[in-house]
mmCIF file of C-alpha atoms in Angstrom:
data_model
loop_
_atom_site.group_PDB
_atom_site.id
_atom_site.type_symbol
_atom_site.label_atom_id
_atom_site.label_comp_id
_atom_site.label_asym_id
_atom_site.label_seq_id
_atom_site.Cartn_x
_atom_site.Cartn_y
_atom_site.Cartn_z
ATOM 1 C CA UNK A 222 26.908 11.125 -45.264
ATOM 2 C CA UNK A 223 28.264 7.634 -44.719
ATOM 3 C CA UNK A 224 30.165 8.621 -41.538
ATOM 4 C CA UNK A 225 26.982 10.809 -40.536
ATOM 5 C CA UNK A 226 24.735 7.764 -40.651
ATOM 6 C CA UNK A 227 27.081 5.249 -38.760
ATOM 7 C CA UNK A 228 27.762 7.852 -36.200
ATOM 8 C CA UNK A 229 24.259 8.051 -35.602
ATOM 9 C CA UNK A 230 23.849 3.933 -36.127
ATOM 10 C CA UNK A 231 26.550 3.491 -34.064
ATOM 11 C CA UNK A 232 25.061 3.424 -30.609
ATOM 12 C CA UNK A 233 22.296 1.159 -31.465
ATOM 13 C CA UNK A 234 24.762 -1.939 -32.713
ATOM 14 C CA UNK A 235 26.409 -1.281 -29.329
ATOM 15 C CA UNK A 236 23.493 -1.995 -27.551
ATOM 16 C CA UNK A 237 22.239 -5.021 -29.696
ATOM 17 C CA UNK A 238 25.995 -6.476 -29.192
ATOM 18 C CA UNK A 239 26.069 -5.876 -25.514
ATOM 19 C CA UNK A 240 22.712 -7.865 -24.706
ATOM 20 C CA UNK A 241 24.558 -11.073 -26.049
ATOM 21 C CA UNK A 242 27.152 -10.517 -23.755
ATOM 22 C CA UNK A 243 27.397 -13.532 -21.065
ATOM 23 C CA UNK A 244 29.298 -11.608 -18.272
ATOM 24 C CA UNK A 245 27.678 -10.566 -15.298
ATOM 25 C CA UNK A 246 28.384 -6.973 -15.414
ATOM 26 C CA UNK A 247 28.759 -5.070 -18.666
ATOM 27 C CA UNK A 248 32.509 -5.384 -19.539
ATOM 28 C CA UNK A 249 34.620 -5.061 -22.988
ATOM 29 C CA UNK A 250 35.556 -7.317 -24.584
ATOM 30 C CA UNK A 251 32.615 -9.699 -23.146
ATOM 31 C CA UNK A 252 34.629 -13.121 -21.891
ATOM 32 C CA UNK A 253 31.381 -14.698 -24.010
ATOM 33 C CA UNK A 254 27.845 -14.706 -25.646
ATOM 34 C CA UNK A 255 24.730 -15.939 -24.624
ATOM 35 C CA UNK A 256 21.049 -15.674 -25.177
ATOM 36 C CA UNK A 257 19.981 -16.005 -21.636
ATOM 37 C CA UNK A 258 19.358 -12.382 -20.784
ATOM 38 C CA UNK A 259 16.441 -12.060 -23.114
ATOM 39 C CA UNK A 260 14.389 -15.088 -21.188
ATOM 40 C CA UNK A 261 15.750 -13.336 -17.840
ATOM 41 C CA UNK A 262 13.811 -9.934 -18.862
ATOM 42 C CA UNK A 263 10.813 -11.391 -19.859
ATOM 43 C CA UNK A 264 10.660 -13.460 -16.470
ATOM 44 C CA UNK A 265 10.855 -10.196 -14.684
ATOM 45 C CA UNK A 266 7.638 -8.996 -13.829
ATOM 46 C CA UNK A 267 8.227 -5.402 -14.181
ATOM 47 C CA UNK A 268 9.845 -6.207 -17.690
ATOM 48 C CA UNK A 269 7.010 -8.111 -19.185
ATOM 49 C CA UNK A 270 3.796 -6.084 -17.184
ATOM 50 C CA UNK A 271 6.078 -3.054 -18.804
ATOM 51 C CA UNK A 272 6.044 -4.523 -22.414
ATOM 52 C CA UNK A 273 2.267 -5.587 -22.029
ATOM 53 C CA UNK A 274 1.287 -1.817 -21.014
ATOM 54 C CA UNK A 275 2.797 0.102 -23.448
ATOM 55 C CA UNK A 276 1.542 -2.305 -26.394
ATOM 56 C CA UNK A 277 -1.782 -1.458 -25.119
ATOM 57 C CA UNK A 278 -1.236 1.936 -24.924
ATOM 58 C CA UNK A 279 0.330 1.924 -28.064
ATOM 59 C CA UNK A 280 -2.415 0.566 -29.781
ATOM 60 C CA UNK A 281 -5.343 2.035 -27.767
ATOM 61 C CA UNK A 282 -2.996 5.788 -28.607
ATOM 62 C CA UNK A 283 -2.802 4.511 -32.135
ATOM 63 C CA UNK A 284 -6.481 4.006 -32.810
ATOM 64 C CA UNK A 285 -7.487 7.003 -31.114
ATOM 65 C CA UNK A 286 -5.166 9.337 -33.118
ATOM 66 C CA UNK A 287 -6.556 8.007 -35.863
ATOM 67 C CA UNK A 288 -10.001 8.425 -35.030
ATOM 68 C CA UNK A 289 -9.012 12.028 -34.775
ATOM 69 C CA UNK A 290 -6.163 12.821 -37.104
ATOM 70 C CA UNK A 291 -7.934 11.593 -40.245
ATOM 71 C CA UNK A 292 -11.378 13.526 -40.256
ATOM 72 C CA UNK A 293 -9.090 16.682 -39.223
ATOM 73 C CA UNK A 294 -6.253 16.412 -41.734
ATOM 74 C CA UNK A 295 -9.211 15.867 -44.607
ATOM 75 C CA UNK A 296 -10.948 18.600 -43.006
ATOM 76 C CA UNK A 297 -8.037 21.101 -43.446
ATOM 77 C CA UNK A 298 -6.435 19.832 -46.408
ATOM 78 C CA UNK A 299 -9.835 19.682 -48.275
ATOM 79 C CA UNK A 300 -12.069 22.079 -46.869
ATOM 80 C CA UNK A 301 -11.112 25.797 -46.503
ATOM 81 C CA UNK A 302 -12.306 27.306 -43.825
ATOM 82 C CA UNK A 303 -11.536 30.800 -41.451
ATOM 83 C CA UNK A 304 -8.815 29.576 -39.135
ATOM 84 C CA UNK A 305 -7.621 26.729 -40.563
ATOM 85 C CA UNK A 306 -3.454 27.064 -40.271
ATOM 86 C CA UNK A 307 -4.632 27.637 -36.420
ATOM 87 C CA UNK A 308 -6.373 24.701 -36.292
ATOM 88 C CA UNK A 309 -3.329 22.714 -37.472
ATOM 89 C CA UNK A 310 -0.807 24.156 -35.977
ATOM 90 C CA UNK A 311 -2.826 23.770 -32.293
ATOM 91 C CA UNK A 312 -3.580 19.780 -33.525
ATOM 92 C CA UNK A 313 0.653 19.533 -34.411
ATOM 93 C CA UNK A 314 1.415 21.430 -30.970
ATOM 94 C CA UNK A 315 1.927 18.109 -29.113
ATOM 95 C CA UNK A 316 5.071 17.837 -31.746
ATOM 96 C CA UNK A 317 6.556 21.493 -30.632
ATOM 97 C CA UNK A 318 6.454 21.859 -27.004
ATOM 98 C CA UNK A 319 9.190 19.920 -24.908
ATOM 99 C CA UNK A 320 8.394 16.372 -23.682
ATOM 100 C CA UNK A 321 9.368 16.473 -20.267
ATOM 101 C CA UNK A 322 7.112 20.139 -20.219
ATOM 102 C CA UNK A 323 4.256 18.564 -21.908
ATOM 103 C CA UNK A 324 4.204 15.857 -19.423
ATOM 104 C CA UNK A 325 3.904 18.170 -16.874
ATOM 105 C CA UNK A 326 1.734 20.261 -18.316
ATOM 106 C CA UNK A 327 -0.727 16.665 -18.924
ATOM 107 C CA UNK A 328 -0.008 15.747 -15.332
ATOM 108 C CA UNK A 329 -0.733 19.035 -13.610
ATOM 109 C CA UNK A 330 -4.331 19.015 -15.427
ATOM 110 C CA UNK A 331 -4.817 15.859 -14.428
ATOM 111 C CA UNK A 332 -4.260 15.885 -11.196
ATOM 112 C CA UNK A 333 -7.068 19.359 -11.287
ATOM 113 C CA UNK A 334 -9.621 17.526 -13.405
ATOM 114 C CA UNK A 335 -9.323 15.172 -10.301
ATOM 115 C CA UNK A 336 -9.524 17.762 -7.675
ATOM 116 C CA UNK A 337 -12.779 19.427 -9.456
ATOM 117 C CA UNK A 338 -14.469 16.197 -10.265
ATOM 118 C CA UNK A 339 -13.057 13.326 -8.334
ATOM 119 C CA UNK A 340 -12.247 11.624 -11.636
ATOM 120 C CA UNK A 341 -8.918 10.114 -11.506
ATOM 121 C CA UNK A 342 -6.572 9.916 -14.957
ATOM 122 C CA UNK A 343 -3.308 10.133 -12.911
ATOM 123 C CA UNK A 344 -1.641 6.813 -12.997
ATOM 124 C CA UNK A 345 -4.844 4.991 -14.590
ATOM 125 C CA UNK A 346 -4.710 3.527 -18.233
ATOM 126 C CA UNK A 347 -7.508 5.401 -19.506
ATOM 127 C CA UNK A 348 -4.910 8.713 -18.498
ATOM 128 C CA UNK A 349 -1.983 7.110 -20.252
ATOM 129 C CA UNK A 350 -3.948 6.245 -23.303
ATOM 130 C CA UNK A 351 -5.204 10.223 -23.768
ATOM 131 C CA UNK A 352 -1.988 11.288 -22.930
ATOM 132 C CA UNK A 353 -0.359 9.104 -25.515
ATOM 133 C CA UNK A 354 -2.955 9.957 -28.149
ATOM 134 C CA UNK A 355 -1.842 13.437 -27.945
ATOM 135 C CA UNK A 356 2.169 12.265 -28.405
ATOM 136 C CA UNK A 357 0.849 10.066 -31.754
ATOM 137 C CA UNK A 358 -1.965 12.836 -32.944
ATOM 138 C CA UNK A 359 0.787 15.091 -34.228
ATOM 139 C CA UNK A 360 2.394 12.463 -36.156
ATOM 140 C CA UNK A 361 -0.915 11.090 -37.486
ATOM 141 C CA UNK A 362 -1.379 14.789 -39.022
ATOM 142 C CA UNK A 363 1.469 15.126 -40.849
ATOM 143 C CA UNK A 364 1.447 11.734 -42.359
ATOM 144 C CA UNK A 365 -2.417 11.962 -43.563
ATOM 145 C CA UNK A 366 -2.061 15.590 -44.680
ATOM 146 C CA UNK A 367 1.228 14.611 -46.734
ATOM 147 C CA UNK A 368 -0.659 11.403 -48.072
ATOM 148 C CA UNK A 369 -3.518 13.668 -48.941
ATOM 149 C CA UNK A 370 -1.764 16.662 -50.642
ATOM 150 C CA UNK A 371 -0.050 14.236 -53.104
ATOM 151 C CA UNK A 372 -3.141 12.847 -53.588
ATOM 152 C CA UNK A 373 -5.466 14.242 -56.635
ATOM 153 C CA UNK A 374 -8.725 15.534 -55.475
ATOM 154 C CA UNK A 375 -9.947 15.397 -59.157
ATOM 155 C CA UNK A 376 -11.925 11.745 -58.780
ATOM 156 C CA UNK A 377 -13.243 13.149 -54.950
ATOM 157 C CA UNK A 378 -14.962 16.190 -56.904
ATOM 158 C CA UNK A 379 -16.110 13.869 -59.985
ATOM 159 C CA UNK A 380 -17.938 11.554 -57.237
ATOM 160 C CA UNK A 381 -19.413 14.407 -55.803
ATOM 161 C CA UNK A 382 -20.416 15.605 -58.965
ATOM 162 C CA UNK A 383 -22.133 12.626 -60.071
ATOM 163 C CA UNK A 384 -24.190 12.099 -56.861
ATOM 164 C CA UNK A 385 -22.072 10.735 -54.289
ATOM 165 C CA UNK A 386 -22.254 11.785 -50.769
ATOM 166 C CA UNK A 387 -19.751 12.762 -48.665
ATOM 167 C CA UNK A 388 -19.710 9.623 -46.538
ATOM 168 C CA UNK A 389 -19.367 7.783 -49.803
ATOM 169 C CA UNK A 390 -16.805 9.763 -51.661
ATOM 170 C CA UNK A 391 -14.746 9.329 -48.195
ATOM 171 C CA UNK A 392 -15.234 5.289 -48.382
ATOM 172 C CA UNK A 393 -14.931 4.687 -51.974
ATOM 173 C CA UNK A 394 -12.492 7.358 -53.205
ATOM 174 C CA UNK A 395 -10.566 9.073 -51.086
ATOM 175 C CA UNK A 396 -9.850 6.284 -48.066
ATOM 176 C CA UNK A 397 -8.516 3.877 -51.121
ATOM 177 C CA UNK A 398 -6.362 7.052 -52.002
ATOM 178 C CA UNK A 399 -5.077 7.407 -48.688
ATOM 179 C CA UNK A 400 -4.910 3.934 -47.362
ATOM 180 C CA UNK A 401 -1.075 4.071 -47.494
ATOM 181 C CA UNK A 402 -0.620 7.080 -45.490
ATOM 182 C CA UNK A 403 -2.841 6.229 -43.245
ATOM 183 C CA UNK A 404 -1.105 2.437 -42.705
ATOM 184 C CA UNK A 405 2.449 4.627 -42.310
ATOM 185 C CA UNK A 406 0.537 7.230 -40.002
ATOM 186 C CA UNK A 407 -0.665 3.704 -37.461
ATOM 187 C CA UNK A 408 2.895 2.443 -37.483
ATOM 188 C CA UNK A 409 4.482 5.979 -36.611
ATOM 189 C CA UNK A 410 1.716 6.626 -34.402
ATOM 190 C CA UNK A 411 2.625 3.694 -32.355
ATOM 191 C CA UNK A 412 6.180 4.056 -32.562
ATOM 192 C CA UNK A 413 5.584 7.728 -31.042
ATOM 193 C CA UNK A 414 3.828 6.206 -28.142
ATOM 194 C CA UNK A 415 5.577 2.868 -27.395
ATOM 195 C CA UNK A 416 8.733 5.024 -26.911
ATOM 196 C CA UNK A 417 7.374 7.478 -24.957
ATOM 197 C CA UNK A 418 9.412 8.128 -21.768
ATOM 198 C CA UNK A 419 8.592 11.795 -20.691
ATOM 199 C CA UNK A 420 4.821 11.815 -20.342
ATOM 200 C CA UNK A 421 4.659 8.234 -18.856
ATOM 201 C CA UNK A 422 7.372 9.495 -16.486
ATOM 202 C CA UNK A 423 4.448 11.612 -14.451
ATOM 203 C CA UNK A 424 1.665 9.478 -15.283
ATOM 204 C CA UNK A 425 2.916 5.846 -14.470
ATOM 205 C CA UNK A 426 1.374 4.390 -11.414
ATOM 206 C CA UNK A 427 0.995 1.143 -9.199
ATOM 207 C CA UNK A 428 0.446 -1.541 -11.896
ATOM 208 C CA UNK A 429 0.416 1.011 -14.516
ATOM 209 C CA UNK A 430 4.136 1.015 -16.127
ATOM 210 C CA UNK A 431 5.119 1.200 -19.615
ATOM 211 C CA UNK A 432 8.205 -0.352 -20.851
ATOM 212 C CA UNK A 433 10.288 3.157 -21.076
ATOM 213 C CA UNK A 434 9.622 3.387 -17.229
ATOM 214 C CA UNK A 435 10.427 -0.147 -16.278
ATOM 215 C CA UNK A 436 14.060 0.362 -17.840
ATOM 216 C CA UNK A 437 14.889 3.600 -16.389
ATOM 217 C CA UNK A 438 13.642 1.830 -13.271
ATOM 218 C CA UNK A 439 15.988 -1.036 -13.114
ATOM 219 C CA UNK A 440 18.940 1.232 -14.640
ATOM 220 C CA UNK A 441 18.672 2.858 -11.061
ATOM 221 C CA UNK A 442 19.796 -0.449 -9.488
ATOM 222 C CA UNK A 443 21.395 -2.634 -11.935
ATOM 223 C CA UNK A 444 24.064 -2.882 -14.945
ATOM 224 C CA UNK A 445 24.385 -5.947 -16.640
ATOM 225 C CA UNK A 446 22.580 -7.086 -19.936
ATOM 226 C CA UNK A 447 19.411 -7.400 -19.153
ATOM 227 C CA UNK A 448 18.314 -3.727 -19.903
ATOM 228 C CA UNK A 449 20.670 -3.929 -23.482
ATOM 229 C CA UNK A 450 18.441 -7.394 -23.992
ATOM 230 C CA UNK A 451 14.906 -5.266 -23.232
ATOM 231 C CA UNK A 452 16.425 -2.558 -25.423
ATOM 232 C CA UNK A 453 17.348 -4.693 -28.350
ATOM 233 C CA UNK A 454 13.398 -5.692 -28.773
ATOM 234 C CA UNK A 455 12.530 -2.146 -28.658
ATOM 235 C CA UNK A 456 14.986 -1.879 -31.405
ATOM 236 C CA UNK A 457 14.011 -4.782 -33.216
ATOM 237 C CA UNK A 458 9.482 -3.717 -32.663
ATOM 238 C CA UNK A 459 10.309 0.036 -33.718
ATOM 239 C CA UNK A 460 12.917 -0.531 -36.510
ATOM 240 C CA UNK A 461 10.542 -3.160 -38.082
ATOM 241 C CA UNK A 462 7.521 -0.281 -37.439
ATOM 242 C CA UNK A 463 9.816 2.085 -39.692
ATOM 243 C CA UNK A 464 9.996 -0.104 -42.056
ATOM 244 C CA UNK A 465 6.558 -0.863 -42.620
ATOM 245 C CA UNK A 466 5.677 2.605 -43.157
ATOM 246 C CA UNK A 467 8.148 3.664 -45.016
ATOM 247 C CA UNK A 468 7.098 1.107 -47.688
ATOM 248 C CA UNK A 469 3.332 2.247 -47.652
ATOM 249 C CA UNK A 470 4.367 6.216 -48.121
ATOM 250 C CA UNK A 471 7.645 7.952 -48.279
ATOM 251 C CA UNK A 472 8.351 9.409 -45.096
ATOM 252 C CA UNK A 473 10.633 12.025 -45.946
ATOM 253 C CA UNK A 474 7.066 13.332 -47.629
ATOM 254 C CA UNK A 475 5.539 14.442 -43.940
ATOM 255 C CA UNK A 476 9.152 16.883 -42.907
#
């Protein structure tokens, strides 16, 4: 297990080593160390317009998967009804198909919605933010469910049975419940869509570019530490997202 984990580890130290590296072009061993790459990315404009987007996204993805994952995980996991298992295996399909076919898929609709309506989502913000919603929505369900199958639905039916309505069994009881899972589910959420690189790929636009895009874009031209510097905040912003959740609600809980 050891050798499994720094195997998969590995990589990622590589990458956090490398953007200290003070040499020009990426070389081993590095002739020295230095911290200047970082303050070179964020003085690139495609870098820090990149960074700005997809934190936006992120969160405006984030809040809307919410918004919809919670009222449909409580609807399945506490109200049977005909066609439920459909219901969440079409809201956890994001999580099943491929990326890169997805994005295509989200593109290609787009781009019709457009031709029938004159509404444009293609390369907008508003476009990226409901295509990102979908990538975080599966992982919202899973995290919510798991919180609220663990959860006892005893004190939910004893405020019910003493007069509560449903609004207010959902804001006094079981909210409180599953405040944990729903903190992990925000975190995950936005690590799902912050790392995105397949559906921004077709959706990105003039002034629209999320931080995924804006390093596969300068890959194309350049190699020196710059990208490993970009990279190692990525590391640093999801890794410290992990962690969060993971100490609101055990993750291994949701797989």
């Amino acid at each position: 297990m050891t050798l499994i984990f720094a195997f998969i580890i590995a990589p990622l130290l590589v990458i956090v080593w490398a953007s200290f590296f003070s040499d020009r072009i990426l070389t081993f061993p590095p002739s020295g160390y230095t911290l200047s790459w970082f303050a070179r990315a964020w003085a690139l404009q495609d870098f820090a317009s990149g960074f700005t987007t997809s934190l936006e996204v992120g969160v405006c993805a984030t809040l809307g998967s919410l918004l919809l994952g919670v009222p449909a995980a409580l609807a399945i996991e506490r109200f049977p009804f005909p066609g439920r298992e459909t219901v969440r295996h079409l809201l956890l399909s994001p999580m099943y198909v491929p990326a890169i076919v997805a994005g295509a898929a989200v593109y290609i609709y787009f781009v019709q919605i457009e031709i029938l309506s004159g509404v444009q989502f293609a390369a907008t913000f508003h476009g990226l933010v409901i295509a990102h919603t979908l990538v975080a929505l599966p992982w919202t369900m899973r995290l919510v469910c798991a919180s609220l199958m663990t959860a006892n639905a005893v004190p939910e039916e004893a405020a019910r049975s003493l007069g509560a309505n449903a609004l207010q069994t959902f804001f006094l009881v079981t909210l409180p419940t599953i405040r944990p899972g729903m903190i992990a589910a925000a975190m995950f959420a936005f690590i799902a869509s912050f790392s995105d690189l397949e559906k921004s790929l077709f959706l990105v636009g003039p002034g629209v570019t999320t931080l995924p895009i804006s390093i596969l874009n300068y890959l194309e031209w350049n190699l020196d530490s710059t990208i490993a510097a970009v990279a190692t905040v990525q590391i640093a912003i999801i890794g410290a997202a992990l962690l969060i959740s993971d100490r609101f609600v055990n993750l291994g809980k949701a797989f």
